[in-house]
């Protein structure tokens, strides 16, 4: 089995294109706040949030404190650590800066609505973390963005 999160790790989860960058930036800002960086040395001024918070599926060494994943709670069962799940409305998932012809866009939309899109059905992904937050509120924080 690959990467094993530690109980001190924070794992961020969001459905693709639904607030991942925002969640990473917010988490980094909160964690870095206690380090008293001068305003011109804050990591977010020189690095993209995706460069600061790696995907845990791609991490080979468990030395990171904050990691990111698009996995459902079911797919990430039994790891240690704190999970932060960002909940956004399905309508806010976006296709960003991609020029697509109409047939490809229609195919992607159908796939999203049918639940066959990359990480499975949107609502199943969301509900897996909602249920996890009810079962283990000390480890799973479910954040709703409106």
Tab-separated table of N, CA and C in Angstrom:
chain	number	residue	atom	x	y	z
A	1	UNK	N	0.845	-1.186	0.000
A	1	UNK	CA	0.000	0.000	0.000
A	1	UNK	C	0.876	1.229	0.000
A	2	UNK	N	0.709	2.207	-0.767
A	2	UNK	CA	1.589	3.359	-0.911
A	2	UNK	C	1.654	4.264	0.294
A	3	UNK	N	1.349	5.501	0.084
A	3	UNK	CA	1.441	6.558	1.084
A	3	UNK	C	0.545	6.284	2.289
A	4	UNK	N	1.085	6.454	3.478
A	4	UNK	CA	0.334	6.297	4.720
A	4	UNK	C	0.321	7.631	5.465
A	5	UNK	N	-0.807	8.358	5.440
A	5	UNK	CA	-0.860	9.636	6.158
A	5	UNK	C	-0.610	9.439	7.651
A	6	UNK	N	0.009	10.429	8.249
A	6	UNK	CA	0.262	10.431	9.685
A	6	UNK	C	-0.874	11.163	10.392
A	7	UNK	N	-1.000	10.964	11.691
A	7	UNK	CA	-2.097	11.621	12.410
A	7	UNK	C	-1.921	13.133	12.495
A	8	UNK	N	-0.762	13.640	12.138
A	8	UNK	CA	-0.537	15.090	12.130
A	8	UNK	C	-0.761	15.714	10.753
A	9	UNK	N	-1.019	14.898	9.735
A	9	UNK	CA	-1.246	15.405	8.380
A	9	UNK	C	-2.637	16.012	8.246
A	10	UNK	N	-2.758	16.962	7.356
A	10	UNK	CA	-4.048	17.547	6.986
A	10	UNK	C	-4.258	17.223	5.519
A	11	UNK	N	-5.374	16.583	5.204
A	11	UNK	CA	-5.664	16.201	3.826
A	11	UNK	C	-6.859	17.000	3.341
A	12	UNK	N	-6.649	17.765	2.288
A	12	UNK	CA	-7.694	18.605	1.715
A	12	UNK	C	-8.394	17.828	0.615
A	13	UNK	N	-9.711	17.909	0.565
A	13	UNK	CA	-10.438	17.199	-0.480
A	13	UNK	C	-11.497	18.092	-1.092
A	14	UNK	N	-11.543	18.086	-2.403
A	14	UNK	CA	-12.605	18.780	-3.126
A	14	UNK	C	-12.782	18.070	-4.454
A	15	UNK	N	-13.964	18.171	-5.018
A	15	UNK	CA	-14.204	17.606	-6.335
A	15	UNK	C	-13.403	18.440	-7.335
A	16	UNK	N	-12.852	17.831	-8.381
A	16	UNK	CA	-12.056	18.610	-9.340
A	16	UNK	C	-12.798	19.838	-9.866
A	17	UNK	N	-12.075	20.934	-9.975
A	17	UNK	CA	-12.583	22.205	-10.515
A	17	UNK	C	-13.705	22.801	-9.668
A	18	UNK	N	-13.656	22.571	-8.352
A	18	UNK	CA	-14.717	23.119	-7.505
A	18	UNK	C	-14.171	23.807	-6.260
A	19	UNK	N	-12.996	24.399	-6.359
A	19	UNK	CA	-12.480	25.169	-5.239
A	19	UNK	C	-11.187	24.655	-4.642
A	20	UNK	N	-10.508	23.742	-5.314
A	20	UNK	CA	-9.282	23.162	-4.782
A	20	UNK	C	-8.212	24.218	-4.509
A	21	UNK	N	-7.972	25.101	-5.457
A	21	UNK	CA	-6.932	26.124	-5.288
A	21	UNK	C	-7.273	27.043	-4.124
A	22	UNK	N	-8.526	27.443	-4.029
A	22	UNK	CA	-8.984	28.313	-2.942
A	22	UNK	C	-8.787	27.627	-1.593
A	23	UNK	N	-9.155	26.337	-1.497
A	23	UNK	CA	-9.007	25.596	-0.247
A	23	UNK	C	-7.533	25.467	0.139
A	24	UNK	N	-6.673	25.202	-0.827
A	24	UNK	CA	-5.232	25.111	-0.549
A	24	UNK	C	-4.692	26.451	-0.051
A	25	UNK	N	-5.028	27.533	-0.739
A	25	UNK	CA	-4.531	28.860	-0.352
A	25	UNK	C	-5.014	29.240	1.042
A	26	UNK	N	-6.270	28.982	1.339
A	26	UNK	CA	-6.827	29.298	2.655
A	26	UNK	C	-6.115	28.511	3.750
A	27	UNK	N	-5.891	27.234	3.522
A	27	UNK	CA	-5.221	26.391	4.518
A	27	UNK	C	-3.778	26.835	4.735
A	28	UNK	N	-3.058	27.097	3.656
A	28	UNK	CA	-1.669	27.569	3.776
A	28	UNK	C	-1.632	28.899	4.527
A	29	UNK	N	-2.534	29.802	4.197
A	29	UNK	CA	-2.569	31.105	4.876
A	29	UNK	C	-2.797	30.933	6.375
A	30	UNK	N	-3.701	30.045	6.751
A	30	UNK	CA	-3.976	29.820	8.173
A	30	UNK	C	-2.785	29.186	8.886
A	31	UNK	N	-2.157	28.208	8.264
A	31	UNK	CA	-1.020	27.539	8.897
A	31	UNK	C	0.216	28.434	8.965
A	32	UNK	N	0.434	29.242	7.945
A	32	UNK	CA	1.604	30.125	7.908
A	32	UNK	C	1.432	31.345	8.804
A	33	UNK	N	0.202	31.654	9.141
A	33	UNK	CA	-0.082	32.846	9.965
A	33	UNK	C	0.685	32.820	11.285
A	34	UNK	N	0.795	31.642	11.874
A	34	UNK	CA	1.457	31.533	13.173
A	34	UNK	C	2.979	31.640	13.074
A	35	UNK	N	3.528	31.624	11.873
A	35	UNK	CA	4.984	31.669	11.702
A	35	UNK	C	5.536	33.083	11.608
A	36	UNK	N	4.676	34.086	11.657
A	36	UNK	CA	5.087	35.491	11.629
A	36	UNK	C	6.003	35.847	10.460
A	37	UNK	N	5.632	35.417	9.274
A	37	UNK	CA	6.386	35.830	8.086
A	37	UNK	C	6.201	37.332	7.904
A	38	UNK	N	7.257	37.988	7.462
A	38	UNK	CA	7.036	39.375	7.069
A	38	UNK	C	6.177	39.322	5.813
A	39	UNK	N	5.434	40.362	5.558
A	39	UNK	CA	4.463	40.337	4.465
A	39	UNK	C	5.093	40.050	3.104
A	40	UNK	N	6.372	40.357	2.925
A	40	UNK	CA	6.985	40.112	1.619
A	40	UNK	C	7.643	38.735	1.498
A	41	UNK	N	7.560	37.887	2.532
A	41	UNK	CA	8.154	36.551	2.478
A	41	UNK	C	7.120	35.436	2.621
A	42	UNK	N	5.857	35.756	2.524
A	42	UNK	CA	4.831	34.720	2.664
A	42	UNK	C	4.899	33.776	1.463
A	43	UNK	N	4.826	32.462	1.667
A	43	UNK	CA	4.956	31.508	0.560
A	43	UNK	C	3.941	31.708	-0.566
A	44	UNK	N	2.763	32.192	-0.264
A	44	UNK	CA	1.753	32.383	-1.304
A	44	UNK	C	2.080	33.545	-2.246
A	45	UNK	N	3.027	34.400	-1.854
A	45	UNK	CA	3.433	35.493	-2.738
A	45	UNK	C	4.381	35.016	-3.838
A	46	UNK	N	5.062	33.904	-3.595
A	46	UNK	CA	6.036	33.428	-4.581
A	46	UNK	C	5.723	32.045	-5.151
A	47	UNK	N	4.716	31.376	-4.599
A	47	UNK	CA	4.381	30.029	-5.059
A	47	UNK	C	2.875	29.885	-5.269
A	48	UNK	N	2.519	29.124	-6.277
A	48	UNK	CA	1.132	28.762	-6.515
A	48	UNK	C	0.712	27.765	-5.432
A	49	UNK	N	-0.527	27.834	-4.927
A	49	UNK	CA	-0.964	26.879	-3.906
A	49	UNK	C	-0.758	25.415	-4.311
A	50	UNK	N	-0.871	25.104	-5.608
A	50	UNK	CA	-0.660	23.723	-6.059
A	50	UNK	C	0.797	23.295	-5.904
A	51	UNK	N	1.721	24.248	-5.904
A	51	UNK	CA	3.128	23.938	-5.685
A	51	UNK	C	3.468	23.756	-4.218
A	52	UNK	N	2.649	24.302	-3.340
A	52	UNK	CA	2.886	24.210	-1.895
A	52	UNK	C	2.234	22.963	-1.312
A	53	UNK	N	1.043	22.626	-1.790
A	53	UNK	CA	0.277	21.494	-1.258
A	53	UNK	C	0.197	20.403	-2.333
A	54	UNK	N	0.983	19.328	-2.188
A	54	UNK	CA	0.980	18.275	-3.205
A	54	UNK	C	-0.229	17.339	-3.068
A	55	UNK	N	-0.529	16.625	-4.143
A	55	UNK	CA	-1.566	15.592	-4.088
A	55	UNK	C	-1.017	14.389	-3.342
A	56	UNK	N	-1.794	13.847	-2.383
A	56	UNK	CA	-1.243	12.739	-1.610
A	56	UNK	C	-1.096	11.483	-2.454
A	57	UNK	N	-1.819	11.372	-3.553
A	57	UNK	CA	-1.646	10.221	-4.436
A	57	UNK	C	-0.274	10.234	-5.114
A	58	UNK	N	0.391	11.398	-5.161
A	58	UNK	CA	1.682	11.523	-5.827
A	58	UNK	C	2.854	11.613	-4.860
A	59	UNK	N	2.576	11.620	-3.564
A	59	UNK	CA	3.633	11.767	-2.567
A	59	UNK	C	4.217	10.394	-2.244
A	60	UNK	N	5.544	10.297	-2.292
A	60	UNK	CA	6.209	9.030	-2.003
A	60	UNK	C	6.793	9.004	-0.594
A	61	UNK	N	6.932	10.149	0.013
A	61	UNK	CA	7.477	10.250	1.363
A	61	UNK	C	6.431	10.937	2.226
A	62	UNK	N	6.185	10.404	3.403
A	62	UNK	CA	5.126	10.970	4.242
A	62	UNK	C	5.638	12.077	5.153
A	63	UNK	N	6.412	13.014	4.599
A	63	UNK	CA	6.943	14.101	5.420
A	63	UNK	C	6.158	15.393	5.246
A	64	UNK	N	5.159	15.382	4.389
A	64	UNK	CA	4.351	16.578	4.160
A	64	UNK	C	3.312	16.716	5.271
A	65	UNK	N	2.973	17.934	5.634
A	65	UNK	CA	1.967	18.166	6.666
A	65	UNK	C	0.596	18.439	6.066
A	66	UNK	N	0.543	19.053	4.881
A	66	UNK	CA	-0.724	19.358	4.222
A	66	UNK	C	-0.690	18.721	2.838
A	67	UNK	N	-1.712	17.933	2.538
A	67	UNK	CA	-1.785	17.208	1.272
A	67	UNK	C	-3.153	17.409	0.653
A	68	UNK	N	-3.262	17.127	-0.624
A	68	UNK	CA	-4.508	17.333	-1.356
A	68	UNK	C	-4.933	16.038	-2.024
A	69	UNK	N	-6.245	15.860	-2.186
A	69	UNK	CA	-6.762	14.691	-2.880
A	69	UNK	C	-8.128	15.002	-3.453
A	70	UNK	N	-8.455	14.351	-4.562
A	70	UNK	CA	-9.811	14.404	-5.093
A	70	UNK	C	-10.539	13.097	-4.780
A	71	UNK	N	-9.925	12.206	-4.018
A	71	UNK	CA	-10.530	10.917	-3.698
A	71	UNK	C	-11.757	11.099	-2.816
A	72	UNK	N	-12.668	10.138	-2.898
A	72	UNK	CA	-13.821	10.157	-1.995
A	72	UNK	C	-13.361	9.675	-0.630
A	73	UNK	N	-14.177	9.886	0.384
A	73	UNK	CA	-13.837	9.412	1.724
A	73	UNK	C	-13.702	7.892	1.709
A	74	UNK	N	-14.529	7.210	0.920
A	74	UNK	CA	-14.465	5.755	0.822
A	74	UNK	C	-13.121	5.323	0.237
A	75	UNK	N	-12.633	6.048	-0.768
A	75	UNK	CA	-11.353	5.714	-1.397
A	75	UNK	C	-10.177	5.982	-0.465
A	76	UNK	N	-10.360	6.857	0.486
A	76	UNK	CA	-9.282	7.243	1.399
A	76	UNK	C	-9.509	6.665	2.790
A	77	UNK	N	-10.157	5.504	2.869
A	77	UNK	CA	-10.485	4.922	4.164
A	77	UNK	C	-9.240	4.587	4.976
A	78	UNK	N	-9.411	4.659	6.269
A	78	UNK	CA	-8.427	4.261	7.266
A	78	UNK	C	-7.156	5.090	7.373
A	79	UNK	N	-6.993	6.190	6.634
A	79	UNK	CA	-5.777	6.959	6.878
A	79	UNK	C	-5.913	7.757	8.166
A	80	UNK	N	-4.786	8.113	8.701
A	80	UNK	CA	-4.764	8.995	9.859
A	80	UNK	C	-4.900	10.416	9.352
A	81	UNK	N	-4.854	11.360	10.249
A	81	UNK	CA	-4.849	12.758	9.849
A	81	UNK	C	-6.223	13.386	9.862
A	82	UNK	N	-6.236	14.679	9.628
A	82	UNK	CA	-7.456	15.476	9.606
A	82	UNK	C	-7.841	15.728	8.161
A	83	UNK	N	-9.098	15.492	7.836
A	83	UNK	CA	-9.594	15.755	6.490
A	83	UNK	C	-10.398	17.042	6.487
A	84	UNK	N	-10.124	17.932	5.550
A	84	UNK	CA	-10.931	19.126	5.321
A	84	UNK	C	-11.604	18.929	3.974
A	85	UNK	N	-12.917	18.976	3.938
A	85	UNK	CA	-13.653	18.774	2.685
A	85	UNK	C	-14.383	20.052	2.341
A	86	UNK	N	-14.147	20.579	1.163
A	86	UNK	CA	-14.830	21.776	0.694
A	86	UNK	C	-16.059	21.362	-0.092
A	87	UNK	N	-17.216	21.859	0.316
A	87	UNK	CA	-18.469	21.578	-0.378
A	87	UNK	C	-18.872	22.797	-1.179
A	88	UNK	N	-19.011	22.619	-2.476
A	88	UNK	CA	-19.508	23.691	-3.327
A	88	UNK	C	-20.711	23.167	-4.091
A	89	UNK	N	-21.511	24.049	-4.579
A	89	UNK	CA	-22.663	23.681	-5.393
A	89	UNK	C	-22.165	23.050	-6.689
A	90	UNK	N	-22.854	22.020	-7.173
A	90	UNK	CA	-22.440	21.343	-8.411
A	90	UNK	C	-22.324	22.323	-9.571
A	91	UNK	N	-23.117	23.358	-9.563
A	91	UNK	CA	-23.091	24.342	-10.640
A	91	UNK	C	-21.836	25.182	-10.676
A	92	UNK	N	-21.027	25.141	-9.598
A	92	UNK	CA	-19.803	25.938	-9.584
A	92	UNK	C	-18.599	25.172	-10.103
A	93	UNK	N	-18.745	23.872	-10.349
A	93	UNK	CA	-17.651	23.123	-10.971
A	93	UNK	C	-17.441	23.710	-12.353
A	94	UNK	N	-16.214	23.914	-12.740
A	94	UNK	CA	-15.988	24.630	-13.992
A	94	UNK	C	-14.987	23.933	-14.894
A	95	UNK	N	-15.081	24.260	-16.146
A	95	UNK	CA	-14.063	23.881	-17.114
A	95	UNK	C	-13.299	25.166	-17.357
A	96	UNK	N	-12.043	25.191	-16.953
A	96	UNK	CA	-11.292	26.432	-16.910
A	96	UNK	C	-10.319	26.540	-18.076
A	97	UNK	N	-10.460	27.594	-18.854
A	97	UNK	CA	-9.517	27.920	-19.925
A	97	UNK	C	-9.303	26.785	-20.924
A	98	UNK	N	-10.355	26.048	-21.212
A	98	UNK	CA	-10.250	24.988	-22.205
A	98	UNK	C	-11.224	25.308	-23.328
A	99	UNK	N	-10.718	25.341	-24.532
A	99	UNK	CA	-11.601	25.557	-25.672
A	99	UNK	C	-12.024	24.194	-26.193
A	100	UNK	N	-13.317	23.927	-26.156
A	100	UNK	CA	-13.846	22.638	-26.570
A	100	UNK	C	-14.877	22.824	-27.656
A	101	UNK	N	-14.941	21.861	-28.569
A	101	UNK	CA	-16.032	21.951	-29.524
A	101	UNK	C	-17.307	21.470	-28.833
A	102	UNK	N	-18.440	21.782	-29.402
A	102	UNK	CA	-19.731	21.532	-28.762
A	102	UNK	C	-19.947	20.056	-28.417
A	103	UNK	N	-19.551	19.139	-29.284
A	103	UNK	CA	-19.786	17.717	-29.015
A	103	UNK	C	-18.960	17.224	-27.826
A	104	UNK	N	-17.723	17.717	-27.684
A	104	UNK	CA	-16.903	17.328	-26.534
A	104	UNK	C	-17.494	17.894	-25.253
A	105	UNK	N	-17.913	19.148	-25.268
A	105	UNK	CA	-18.520	19.765	-24.095
A	105	UNK	C	-19.798	19.030	-23.695
A	106	UNK	N	-20.644	18.694	-24.665
A	106	UNK	CA	-21.875	17.953	-24.375
A	106	UNK	C	-21.562	16.582	-23.787
A	107	UNK	N	-20.538	15.930	-24.304
A	107	UNK	CA	-20.127	14.625	-23.794
A	107	UNK	C	-19.632	14.735	-22.349
A	108	UNK	N	-18.825	15.763	-22.067
A	108	UNK	CA	-18.333	15.972	-20.705
A	108	UNK	C	-19.480	16.288	-19.752
A	109	UNK	N	-20.423	17.121	-20.187
A	109	UNK	CA	-21.574	17.469	-19.356
A	109	UNK	C	-22.401	16.227	-19.039
A	110	UNK	N	-22.655	15.401	-20.042
A	110	UNK	CA	-23.419	14.170	-19.843
A	110	UNK	C	-22.687	13.244	-18.874
A	111	UNK	N	-21.383	13.117	-19.051
A	111	UNK	CA	-20.575	12.284	-18.171
A	111	UNK	C	-20.650	12.779	-16.725
A	112	UNK	N	-20.576	14.097	-16.525
A	112	UNK	CA	-20.684	14.684	-15.184
A	112	UNK	C	-22.052	14.374	-14.581
A	113	UNK	N	-23.120	14.597	-15.360
A	113	UNK	CA	-24.487	14.371	-14.870
A	113	UNK	C	-24.767	12.895	-14.614
A	114	UNK	N	-24.186	12.012	-15.424
A	114	UNK	CA	-24.395	10.569	-15.258
A	114	UNK	C	-23.536	9.980	-14.145
A	115	UNK	N	-22.601	10.746	-13.636
A	115	UNK	CA	-21.733	10.252	-12.572
A	115	UNK	C	-20.586	9.399	-13.071
A	116	UNK	N	-20.267	9.510	-14.351
A	116	UNK	CA	-19.153	8.739	-14.905
A	116	UNK	C	-17.933	9.621	-15.140
A	117	UNK	N	-17.953	10.830	-14.629
A	117	UNK	CA	-16.852	11.783	-14.750
A	117	UNK	C	-15.715	11.341	-13.829
A	118	UNK	N	-14.521	11.759	-14.086
A	118	UNK	CA	-13.268	11.369	-13.431
A	118	UNK	C	-13.378	10.713	-12.056
A	119	UNK	N	-13.915	11.412	-11.083
A	119	UNK	CA	-13.896	10.925	-9.704
A	119	UNK	C	-15.257	10.432	-9.243
A	120	UNK	N	-16.079	10.004	-10.157
A	120	UNK	CA	-17.379	9.447	-9.829
A	120	UNK	C	-18.438	10.517	-9.673
A	121	UNK	N	-19.616	10.099	-9.238
A	121	UNK	CA	-20.729	11.037	-9.102
A	121	UNK	C	-20.415	12.151	-8.097
A	122	UNK	N	-20.713	13.382	-8.495
A	122	UNK	CA	-20.463	14.546	-7.646
A	122	UNK	C	-21.086	14.369	-6.264
A	123	UNK	N	-22.366	13.998	-6.224
A	123	UNK	CA	-23.072	13.916	-4.941
A	123	UNK	C	-22.555	12.772	-4.084
A	124	UNK	N	-22.140	11.671	-4.693
A	124	UNK	CA	-21.563	10.566	-3.923
A	124	UNK	C	-20.247	11.009	-3.276
A	125	UNK	N	-19.449	11.735	-4.035
A	125	UNK	CA	-18.175	12.265	-3.531
A	125	UNK	C	-18.436	13.172	-2.332
A	126	UNK	N	-19.369	14.080	-2.499
A	126	UNK	CA	-19.704	15.031	-1.448
A	126	UNK	C	-20.278	14.326	-0.218
A	127	UNK	N	-21.237	13.414	-0.430
A	127	UNK	CA	-21.873	12.714	0.689
A	127	UNK	C	-20.902	11.825	1.456
A	128	UNK	N	-19.887	11.288	0.785
A	128	UNK	CA	-18.933	10.434	1.494
A	128	UNK	C	-18.227	11.223	2.601
A	129	UNK	N	-17.903	12.483	2.332
A	129	UNK	CA	-17.261	13.309	3.358
A	129	UNK	C	-18.264	13.854	4.365
A	130	UNK	N	-19.477	14.146	3.929
A	130	UNK	CA	-20.510	14.595	4.868
A	130	UNK	C	-20.744	13.511	5.909
A	131	UNK	N	-20.913	12.279	5.449
A	131	UNK	CA	-21.120	11.157	6.382
A	131	UNK	C	-19.900	10.968	7.271
A	132	UNK	N	-18.711	11.098	6.682
A	132	UNK	CA	-17.488	10.992	7.473
A	132	UNK	C	-17.418	12.047	8.562
A	133	UNK	N	-17.887	13.264	8.261
A	133	UNK	CA	-17.864	14.339	9.263
A	133	UNK	C	-18.848	14.063	10.392
A	134	UNK	N	-19.941	13.375	10.092
A	134	UNK	CA	-20.909	13.016	11.132
A	134	UNK	C	-20.385	11.873	11.994
A	135	UNK	N	-19.703	10.919	11.366
A	135	UNK	CA	-19.179	9.759	12.085
A	135	UNK	C	-17.933	10.090	12.906
A	136	UNK	N	-17.100	10.976	12.419
A	136	UNK	CA	-15.836	11.288	13.088
A	136	UNK	C	-15.522	12.781	12.973
A	137	UNK	N	-16.303	13.633	13.681
A	137	UNK	CA	-16.154	15.087	13.535
A	137	UNK	C	-14.797	15.634	13.984
A	138	UNK	N	-14.019	14.882	14.741
A	138	UNK	CA	-12.694	15.360	15.147
A	138	UNK	C	-11.668	15.179	14.035
A	139	UNK	N	-11.984	14.338	13.047
A	139	UNK	CA	-11.042	14.080	11.948
A	139	UNK	C	-11.506	14.614	10.606
A	140	UNK	N	-12.807	14.837	10.435
A	140	UNK	CA	-13.320	15.291	9.140
A	140	UNK	C	-14.076	16.602	9.333
A	141	UNK	N	-13.549	17.674	8.761
A	141	UNK	CA	-14.196	18.984	8.806
A	141	UNK	C	-14.822	19.236	7.449
A	142	UNK	N	-16.125	19.397	7.419
A	142	UNK	CA	-16.875	19.598	6.180
A	142	UNK	C	-17.176	21.080	6.064
A	143	UNK	N	-16.582	21.751	5.071
A	143	UNK	CA	-16.723	23.197	4.899
A	143	UNK	C	-17.671	23.466	3.744
A	144	UNK	N	-18.687	24.285	3.993
A	144	UNK	CA	-19.646	24.631	2.943
A	144	UNK	C	-19.363	26.042	2.466
A	145	UNK	N	-19.125	26.172	1.160
A	145	UNK	CA	-18.905	27.481	0.543
A	145	UNK	C	-20.190	27.875	-0.166
A	146	UNK	N	-20.666	29.077	0.095
A	146	UNK	CA	-21.921	29.521	-0.529
A	146	UNK	C	-21.684	30.642	-1.477
